[in-house]
PDB file of C-alpha atoms in Angstrom:
ATOM      1  CA  GLN A 199      -1.858 -14.130   3.680  1.00  0.00           C
ATOM      2  CA  GLN A 200      -4.524 -11.969   5.214  1.00  0.00           C
ATOM      3  CA  GLN A 201      -3.914 -11.639   8.919  1.00  0.00           C
ATOM      4  CA  VAL A 202      -6.978  -9.518   9.690  1.00  0.00           C
ATOM      5  CA  LYS A 203     -10.318 -10.513   8.169  1.00  0.00           C
ATOM      6  CA  GLN A 204     -13.113  -7.943   8.149  1.00  0.00           C
ATOM      7  CA  SER A 205     -16.805  -8.358   7.443  1.00  0.00           C
ATOM      8  CA  PRO A 206     -19.141  -7.364   5.982  1.00  0.00           C
ATOM      9  CA  GLN A 207     -17.691  -5.715   2.908  1.00  0.00           C
ATOM     10  CA  SER A 208     -20.606  -3.287   2.785  1.00  0.00           C
ATOM     11  CA  LEU A 209     -23.392  -2.373   5.151  1.00  0.00           C
ATOM     12  CA  ILE A 210     -26.585  -0.362   4.806  1.00  0.00           C
ATOM     13  CA  VAL A 211     -28.252   0.858   7.973  1.00  0.00           C
ATOM     14  CA  GLN A 212     -31.210   3.112   8.630  1.00  0.00           C
ATOM     15  CA  LYS A 213     -30.666   6.334  10.543  1.00  0.00           C
ATOM     16  CA  GLY A 214     -30.857   5.634  14.252  1.00  0.00           C
ATOM     17  CA  GLY A 215     -29.950   1.973  13.836  1.00  0.00           C
ATOM     18  CA  ILE A 216     -26.922   0.047  15.074  1.00  0.00           C
ATOM     19  CA  SER A 217     -24.025  -0.640  12.700  1.00  0.00           C
ATOM     20  CA  ILE A 218     -21.870  -3.663  13.522  1.00  0.00           C
ATOM     21  CA  ILE A 219     -18.582  -4.486  11.814  1.00  0.00           C
ATOM     22  CA  ASN A 220     -16.590  -7.572  12.713  1.00  0.00           C
ATOM     23  CA  CYS A 221     -12.916  -8.458  12.491  1.00  0.00           C
ATOM     24  CA  ALA A 222     -10.931 -11.592  13.197  1.00  0.00           C
ATOM     25  CA  TYR A 223      -7.186 -11.888  13.530  1.00  0.00           C
ATOM     26  CA  GLU A 224      -4.744 -14.758  13.414  1.00  0.00           C
ATOM     27  CA  ASN A 225      -1.555 -13.575  15.063  1.00  0.00           C
ATOM     28  CA  THR A 226      -1.763 -13.893  18.850  1.00  0.00           C
ATOM     29  CA  ALA A 227       1.172 -11.489  19.139  1.00  0.00           C
ATOM     30  CA  PHE A 228      -1.083  -8.589  18.115  1.00  0.00           C
ATOM     31  CA  ASP A 229      -1.731  -6.374  21.112  1.00  0.00           C
ATOM     32  CA  TYR A 230      -3.178  -3.168  19.704  1.00  0.00           C
ATOM     33  CA  PHE A 231      -6.422  -2.981  17.740  1.00  0.00           C
ATOM     34  CA  PRO A 232      -7.484   0.378  16.280  1.00  0.00           C
ATOM     35  CA  TRP A 233     -10.408   1.259  14.058  1.00  0.00           C
ATOM     36  CA  TYR A 234     -10.023   3.868  11.351  1.00  0.00           C
ATOM     37  CA  GLN A 235     -12.682   5.843   9.483  1.00  0.00           C
ATOM     38  CA  GLN A 236     -12.096   7.064   5.945  1.00  0.00           C
ATOM     39  CA  PHE A 237     -14.189   9.511   3.946  1.00  0.00           C
ATOM     40  CA  PRO A 238     -13.825   9.808   0.158  1.00  0.00           C
ATOM     41  CA  GLY A 239     -10.795  11.856  -0.803  1.00  0.00           C
ATOM     42  CA  LYS A 240      -9.377  11.761   2.703  1.00  0.00           C
ATOM     43  CA  GLY A 241      -6.874   9.611   4.538  1.00  0.00           C
ATOM     44  CA  PRO A 242      -8.004   7.240   7.280  1.00  0.00           C
ATOM     45  CA  ALA A 243      -8.522   8.804  10.715  1.00  0.00           C
ATOM     46  CA  LEU A 244      -8.295   6.989  14.041  1.00  0.00           C
ATOM     47  CA  LEU A 245     -11.723   6.434  15.542  1.00  0.00           C
ATOM     48  CA  ILE A 246     -11.116   4.293  18.611  1.00  0.00           C
ATOM     49  CA  ALA A 247      -8.596   1.677  19.732  1.00  0.00           C
ATOM     50  CA  ILE A 248      -8.399  -1.134  22.265  1.00  0.00           C
ATOM     51  CA  ARG A 249      -5.775  -3.348  23.880  1.00  0.00           C
ATOM     52  CA  PRO A 250      -6.455  -7.018  24.712  1.00  0.00           C
ATOM     53  CA  ASP A 251      -6.484  -6.468  28.467  1.00  0.00           C
ATOM     54  CA  VAL A 252     -10.031  -5.029  28.267  1.00  0.00           C
ATOM     55  CA  SER A 253     -13.133  -6.552  26.704  1.00  0.00           C
ATOM     56  CA  GLU A 254     -14.913  -3.350  25.772  1.00  0.00           C
ATOM     57  CA  LYS A 255     -14.162   0.303  25.160  1.00  0.00           C
ATOM     58  CA  LYS A 256     -16.734   3.000  24.529  1.00  0.00           C
ATOM     59  CA  GLU A 257     -16.288   6.491  23.168  1.00  0.00           C
ATOM     60  CA  GLY A 258     -19.523   8.325  22.525  1.00  0.00           C
ATOM     61  CA  ARG A 259     -21.612   6.335  20.049  1.00  0.00           C
ATOM     62  CA  PHE A 260     -18.686   4.065  19.148  1.00  0.00           C
ATOM     63  CA  THR A 261     -17.909   0.866  21.064  1.00  0.00           C
ATOM     64  CA  ILE A 262     -15.253  -1.794  20.497  1.00  0.00           C
ATOM     65  CA  SER A 263     -15.989  -5.275  21.819  1.00  0.00           C
ATOM     66  CA  PHE A 264     -12.980  -7.564  22.123  1.00  0.00           C
ATOM     67  CA  ASN A 265     -12.942 -11.359  22.523  1.00  0.00           C
ATOM     68  CA  LYS A 266      -9.380 -12.505  23.077  1.00  0.00           C
ATOM     69  CA  SER A 267     -10.116 -16.229  23.180  1.00  0.00           C
ATOM     70  CA  ALA A 268     -11.984 -16.081  19.871  1.00  0.00           C
ATOM     71  CA  LYS A 269      -9.441 -13.656  18.377  1.00  0.00           C
ATOM     72  CA  GLN A 270     -12.261 -11.385  17.291  1.00  0.00           C
ATOM     73  CA  PHE A 271     -13.183  -7.761  17.794  1.00  0.00           C
ATOM     74  CA  SER A 272     -16.019  -5.640  16.556  1.00  0.00           C
ATOM     75  CA  LEU A 273     -17.102  -2.040  16.166  1.00  0.00           C
ATOM     76  CA  HIS A 274     -20.609  -1.007  17.151  1.00  0.00           C
ATOM     77  CA  ILE A 275     -21.973   2.360  16.052  1.00  0.00           C
ATOM     78  CA  MET A 276     -25.061   3.248  18.043  1.00  0.00           C
ATOM     79  CA  ASP A 277     -27.720   5.654  16.727  1.00  0.00           C
ATOM     80  CA  SER A 278     -26.062   5.629  13.300  1.00  0.00           C
ATOM     81  CA  GLN A 279     -26.237   8.939  11.420  1.00  0.00           C
ATOM     82  CA  PRO A 280     -25.894   9.787   7.707  1.00  0.00           C
ATOM     83  CA  GLY A 281     -22.637  11.564   8.612  1.00  0.00           C
ATOM     84  CA  ASP A 282     -21.247   8.187   9.695  1.00  0.00           C
ATOM     85  CA  SER A 283     -21.362   7.026   6.067  1.00  0.00           C
ATOM     86  CA  ALA A 284     -17.730   6.165   5.341  1.00  0.00           C
ATOM     87  CA  THR A 285     -15.392   3.223   4.973  1.00  0.00           C
ATOM     88  CA  TYR A 286     -14.261   1.647   8.226  1.00  0.00           C
ATOM     89  CA  PHE A 287     -11.065  -0.310   8.660  1.00  0.00           C
ATOM     90  CA  CYS A 288     -10.049  -2.477  11.559  1.00  0.00           C
ATOM     91  CA  ALA A 289      -6.354  -2.977  12.140  1.00  0.00           C
ATOM     92  CA  ALA A 290      -3.895  -4.757  14.388  1.00  0.00           C
ATOM     93  CA  SER A 291      -0.273  -4.437  15.351  1.00  0.00           C
ATOM     94  CA  ARG A 292       2.311  -5.686  17.794  1.00  0.00           C
ATOM     95  CA  GLY A 293       4.354  -3.743  20.249  1.00  0.00           C
ATOM     96  CA  GLY A 294       1.413  -2.152  22.031  1.00  0.00           C
ATOM     97  CA  GLY A 295       0.872   0.208  19.156  1.00  0.00           C
ATOM     98  CA  SER A 296       4.348   1.657  19.326  1.00  0.00           C
ATOM     99  CA  GLN A 297       5.050   0.642  15.764  1.00  0.00           C
ATOM    100  CA  GLY A 298       3.628   2.148  12.635  1.00  0.00           C
ATOM    101  CA  ASN A 299       3.163  -1.108  10.745  1.00  0.00           C
ATOM    102  CA  LEU A 300      -0.538  -1.691  11.118  1.00  0.00           C
ATOM    103  CA  ILE A 301      -2.144  -4.714   9.455  1.00  0.00           C
ATOM    104  CA  PHE A 302      -5.491  -3.553   8.102  1.00  0.00           C
ATOM    105  CA  GLY A 303      -8.677  -5.389   7.281  1.00  0.00           C
ATOM    106  CA  LYS A 304     -10.054  -4.787   3.803  1.00  0.00           C
ATOM    107  CA  GLY A 305     -12.650  -2.304   4.941  1.00  0.00           C
ATOM    108  CA  THR A 306     -16.406  -1.995   5.293  1.00  0.00           C
ATOM    109  CA  LYS A 307     -18.315   0.627   3.352  1.00  0.00           C
ATOM    110  CA  LEU A 308     -21.109   1.872   5.587  1.00  0.00           C
ATOM    111  CA  SER A 309     -24.105   3.738   4.187  1.00  0.00           C
ATOM    112  CA  VAL A 310     -26.579   5.210   6.651  1.00  0.00           C
ATOM    113  CA  LYS A 311     -29.914   5.997   5.017  1.00  0.00           C
ATOM    114  CA  PRO A 312     -31.912   8.994   6.292  1.00  0.00           C
TER     115      PRO A 312
ATOM    116  CA  LYS B 188      -1.775  22.947  13.460  1.00  0.00           C
ATOM    117  CA  ALA B 189      -1.041  21.708   9.965  1.00  0.00           C
ATOM    118  CA  GLY B 190      -1.755  18.071   9.211  1.00  0.00           C
ATOM    119  CA  VAL B 191       0.264  15.595   7.223  1.00  0.00           C
ATOM    120  CA  THR B 192       0.988  17.057   3.788  1.00  0.00           C
ATOM    121  CA  GLN B 193       1.558  14.853   0.789  1.00  0.00           C
ATOM    122  CA  THR B 194       2.687  16.006  -2.637  1.00  0.00           C
ATOM    123  CA  PRO B 195       1.801  15.649  -5.383  1.00  0.00           C
ATOM    124  CA  ARG B 196      -1.854  14.771  -4.821  1.00  0.00           C
ATOM    125  CA  TYR B 197      -2.313  13.283  -8.274  1.00  0.00           C
ATOM    126  CA  LEU B 198       0.110  12.086 -10.893  1.00  0.00           C
ATOM    127  CA  ILE B 199       0.122  10.017 -14.046  1.00  0.00           C
ATOM    128  CA  LYS B 200       3.122   8.016 -15.165  1.00  0.00           C
ATOM    129  CA  THR B 201       3.805   5.400 -17.816  1.00  0.00           C
ATOM    130  CA  ARG B 202       5.197   1.923 -17.322  1.00  0.00           C
ATOM    131  CA  GLY B 203       8.930   1.830 -16.761  1.00  0.00           C
ATOM    132  CA  GLN B 204       9.147   5.327 -15.353  1.00  0.00           C
ATOM    133  CA  GLN B 205       9.965   6.121 -11.764  1.00  0.00           C
ATOM    134  CA  VAL B 206       8.167   8.341  -9.288  1.00  0.00           C
ATOM    135  CA  THR B 207       9.024  10.145  -6.067  1.00  0.00           C
ATOM    136  CA  LEU B 208       6.354  11.040  -3.523  1.00  0.00           C
ATOM    137  CA  SER B 209       6.851  13.447  -0.663  1.00  0.00           C
ATOM    138  CA  CYS B 210       5.451  13.601   2.847  1.00  0.00           C
ATOM    139  CA  SER B 211       5.719  16.367   5.436  1.00  0.00           C
ATOM    140  CA  PRO B 212       4.674  15.083   8.868  1.00  0.00           C
ATOM    141  CA  ILE B 213       2.917  16.999  11.593  1.00  0.00           C
ATOM    142  CA  SER B 214       5.334  19.325  13.351  1.00  0.00           C
ATOM    143  CA  GLY B 215       7.066  17.430  16.154  1.00  0.00           C
ATOM    144  CA  HIS B 216       6.245  13.999  14.767  1.00  0.00           C
ATOM    145  CA  ARG B 217       9.399  11.990  14.158  1.00  0.00           C
ATOM    146  CA  SER B 218       7.953   8.757  12.789  1.00  0.00           C
ATOM    147  CA  VAL B 219       6.631   8.389   9.250  1.00  0.00           C
ATOM    148  CA  SER B 220       4.937   5.325   7.782  1.00  0.00           C
ATOM    149  CA  TRP B 221       3.873   4.687   4.214  1.00  0.00           C
ATOM    150  CA  TYR B 222       0.927   2.611   3.021  1.00  0.00           C
ATOM    151  CA  GLN B 223      -0.390   1.573  -0.377  1.00  0.00           C
ATOM    152  CA  GLN B 224      -4.179   1.534  -0.784  1.00  0.00           C
ATOM    153  CA  THR B 225      -5.861  -0.319  -3.657  1.00  0.00           C
ATOM    154  CA  PRO B 226      -9.446  -1.538  -4.098  1.00  0.00           C
ATOM    155  CA  GLY B 227      -8.318  -5.143  -4.271  1.00  0.00           C
ATOM    156  CA  GLN B 228      -5.674  -5.354  -1.562  1.00  0.00           C
ATOM    157  CA  GLY B 229      -6.834  -2.574   0.746  1.00  0.00           C
ATOM    158  CA  LEU B 230      -4.264  -0.826   2.901  1.00  0.00           C
ATOM    159  CA  GLN B 231      -0.853  -2.443   2.884  1.00  0.00           C
ATOM    160  CA  PHE B 232       2.150  -1.352   4.931  1.00  0.00           C
ATOM    161  CA  LEU B 233       5.194  -0.302   2.926  1.00  0.00           C
ATOM    162  CA  PHE B 234       7.736   0.962   5.459  1.00  0.00           C
ATOM    163  CA  GLU B 235       8.249   2.997   8.608  1.00  0.00           C
ATOM    164  CA  TYR B 236      10.975   5.508   9.373  1.00  0.00           C
ATOM    165  CA  PHE B 237      12.055   7.008  12.662  1.00  0.00           C
ATOM    166  CA  SER B 238      14.993   9.368  13.101  1.00  0.00           C
ATOM    167  CA  GLU B 239      16.107   8.784   9.505  1.00  0.00           C
ATOM    168  CA  THR B 240      16.261   4.995  10.042  1.00  0.00           C
ATOM    169  CA  GLN B 241      13.950   2.398   8.539  1.00  0.00           C
ATOM    170  CA  ARG B 242      12.353   0.534  11.452  1.00  0.00           C
ATOM    171  CA  ASN B 243      10.027  -1.802   9.601  1.00  0.00           C
ATOM    172  CA  LYS B 244       9.443  -2.860   6.041  1.00  0.00           C
ATOM    173  CA  GLY B 245       6.442  -4.495   4.442  1.00  0.00           C
ATOM    174  CA  ASN B 246       6.353  -7.207   1.829  1.00  0.00           C
ATOM    175  CA  PHE B 247       6.978  -5.147  -1.282  1.00  0.00           C
ATOM    176  CA  PRO B 248       9.646  -5.584  -3.973  1.00  0.00           C
ATOM    177  CA  GLY B 249      12.872  -3.635  -3.906  1.00  0.00           C
ATOM    178  CA  ARG B 250      11.486  -1.228  -6.499  1.00  0.00           C
ATOM    179  CA  PHE B 251       9.792   0.467  -3.567  1.00  0.00           C
ATOM    180  CA  SER B 252      12.159   2.481  -1.423  1.00  0.00           C
ATOM    181  CA  GLY B 253      12.015   5.363   0.968  1.00  0.00           C
ATOM    182  CA  ARG B 254      14.028   7.665   3.115  1.00  0.00           C
ATOM    183  CA  GLN B 255      13.608  10.174   5.879  1.00  0.00           C
ATOM    184  CA  PHE B 256      15.435  13.436   6.294  1.00  0.00           C
ATOM    185  CA  SER B 257      16.728  15.098   9.446  1.00  0.00           C
ATOM    186  CA  ASN B 258      13.644  17.338   9.564  1.00  0.00           C
ATOM    187  CA  SER B 259      11.447  14.167   9.600  1.00  0.00           C
ATOM    188  CA  ARG B 260      10.137  14.793   6.077  1.00  0.00           C
ATOM    189  CA  SER B 261      10.033  11.606   4.063  1.00  0.00           C
ATOM    190  CA  GLU B 262      10.063  10.537   0.451  1.00  0.00           C
ATOM    191  CA  MET B 263       9.221   7.273  -1.185  1.00  0.00           C
ATOM    192  CA  ASN B 264      10.356   6.197  -4.611  1.00  0.00           C
ATOM    193  CA  VAL B 265       9.005   3.574  -6.964  1.00  0.00           C
ATOM    194  CA  SER B 266      11.242   2.613  -9.861  1.00  0.00           C
ATOM    195  CA  THR B 267      10.364   0.790 -13.065  1.00  0.00           C
ATOM    196  CA  LEU B 268       6.652   1.408 -12.614  1.00  0.00           C
ATOM    197  CA  GLU B 269       4.181  -1.359 -13.394  1.00  0.00           C
ATOM    198  CA  LEU B 270       0.453  -1.080 -14.074  1.00  0.00           C
ATOM    199  CA  GLY B 271      -0.218  -2.733 -10.713  1.00  0.00           C
ATOM    200  CA  ASP B 272       1.496   0.122  -8.907  1.00  0.00           C
ATOM    201  CA  SER B 273      -1.518   2.323  -9.592  1.00  0.00           C
ATOM    202  CA  ALA B 274      -2.792   3.129  -6.132  1.00  0.00           C
ATOM    203  CA  LEU B 275      -3.320   5.730  -3.457  1.00  0.00           C
ATOM    204  CA  TYR B 276      -0.110   6.100  -1.481  1.00  0.00           C
ATOM    205  CA  LEU B 277      -0.723   7.237   2.063  1.00  0.00           C
ATOM    206  CA  CYS B 278       1.752   8.702   4.480  1.00  0.00           C
ATOM    207  CA  ALA B 279       1.115   8.697   8.224  1.00  0.00           C
ATOM    208  CA  SER B 280       3.065  10.434  10.949  1.00  0.00           C
ATOM    209  CA  SER B 281       3.274   9.907  14.696  1.00  0.00           C
ATOM    210  CA  TRP B 282       5.355  11.019  17.660  1.00  0.00           C
ATOM    211  CA  GLY B 283       7.477   7.898  17.658  1.00  0.00           C
ATOM    212  CA  PRO B 284       7.929   4.524  19.344  1.00  0.00           C
ATOM    213  CA  SER B 285       8.664   5.860  22.800  1.00  0.00           C
ATOM    214  CA  SER B 286       5.271   7.459  23.089  1.00  0.00           C
ATOM    215  CA  GLY B 287       3.152   4.439  23.896  1.00  0.00           C
ATOM    216  CA  ALA B 288       0.188   3.837  21.619  1.00  0.00           C
ATOM    217  CA  ASN B 289       1.346   5.380  18.410  1.00  0.00           C
ATOM    218  CA  VAL B 290      -1.608   7.233  16.953  1.00  0.00           C
ATOM    219  CA  LEU B 291      -1.043   7.464  13.229  1.00  0.00           C
ATOM    220  CA  THR B 292      -2.276  10.618  11.518  1.00  0.00           C
ATOM    221  CA  PHE B 293      -2.704  10.057   7.802  1.00  0.00           C
ATOM    222  CA  GLY B 294      -2.356  12.509   4.974  1.00  0.00           C
ATOM    223  CA  ALA B 295      -4.856  12.644   2.111  1.00  0.00           C
ATOM    224  CA  GLY B 296      -2.561  10.599  -0.089  1.00  0.00           C
ATOM    225  CA  SER B 297      -0.926  10.763  -3.504  1.00  0.00           C
ATOM    226  CA  ARG B 298      -2.955   9.068  -6.201  1.00  0.00           C
ATOM    227  CA  LEU B 299      -0.673   7.451  -8.758  1.00  0.00           C
ATOM    228  CA  THR B 300      -1.976   6.213 -12.082  1.00  0.00           C
ATOM    229  CA  VAL B 301       0.353   4.122 -14.236  1.00  0.00           C
ATOM    230  CA  LEU B 302      -0.550   3.884 -17.922  1.00  0.00           C
TER     231      LEU B 302
END
């Protein structure tokens, strides 16, 4: 049973464009939603995270939009750069993020073309 | 500041064998979580340890086990290996549950191949 559904599976964007990755969750008890970035040969690294009490969070070129009623959240990468080419994972957990048992989406492989 | 260190980085085993993977968390981090990453299933939670106690466990068979030592270092063991156990095993450390949003810092993983 997949509790966090992520789309698309892969994404190709031109340099300078906007990359958008979407996730949907089922469990209304989830209250912490991080995004992780993974480069080949490396472990995932936290990019940005949001709690359901806000609808948007922005850090530099990365923005999370959160729709609690639709149980959906998305990652927007503005002015995408070739260095952003990586696999992105959305995740969710309960307990305000105090627990280490994240439920991950299956990932989106982003390629940014120069 | 050293990151999360996992050893070995690569290993090859045959079906029926067992394997032990090691994880040294970031200094000061007391919580360690383990994840299995495969192309088909993605990242799946195995278990979480804090202060030598298992706090949470994922939906994996009993062949998968772990432990945490008093210095917060952790090991996971997989017995009676099956072909489907071939995966990247990731360890993540964090300060612990009393620290609010628990930012997980992942190691580079141990890639296990079962032949």
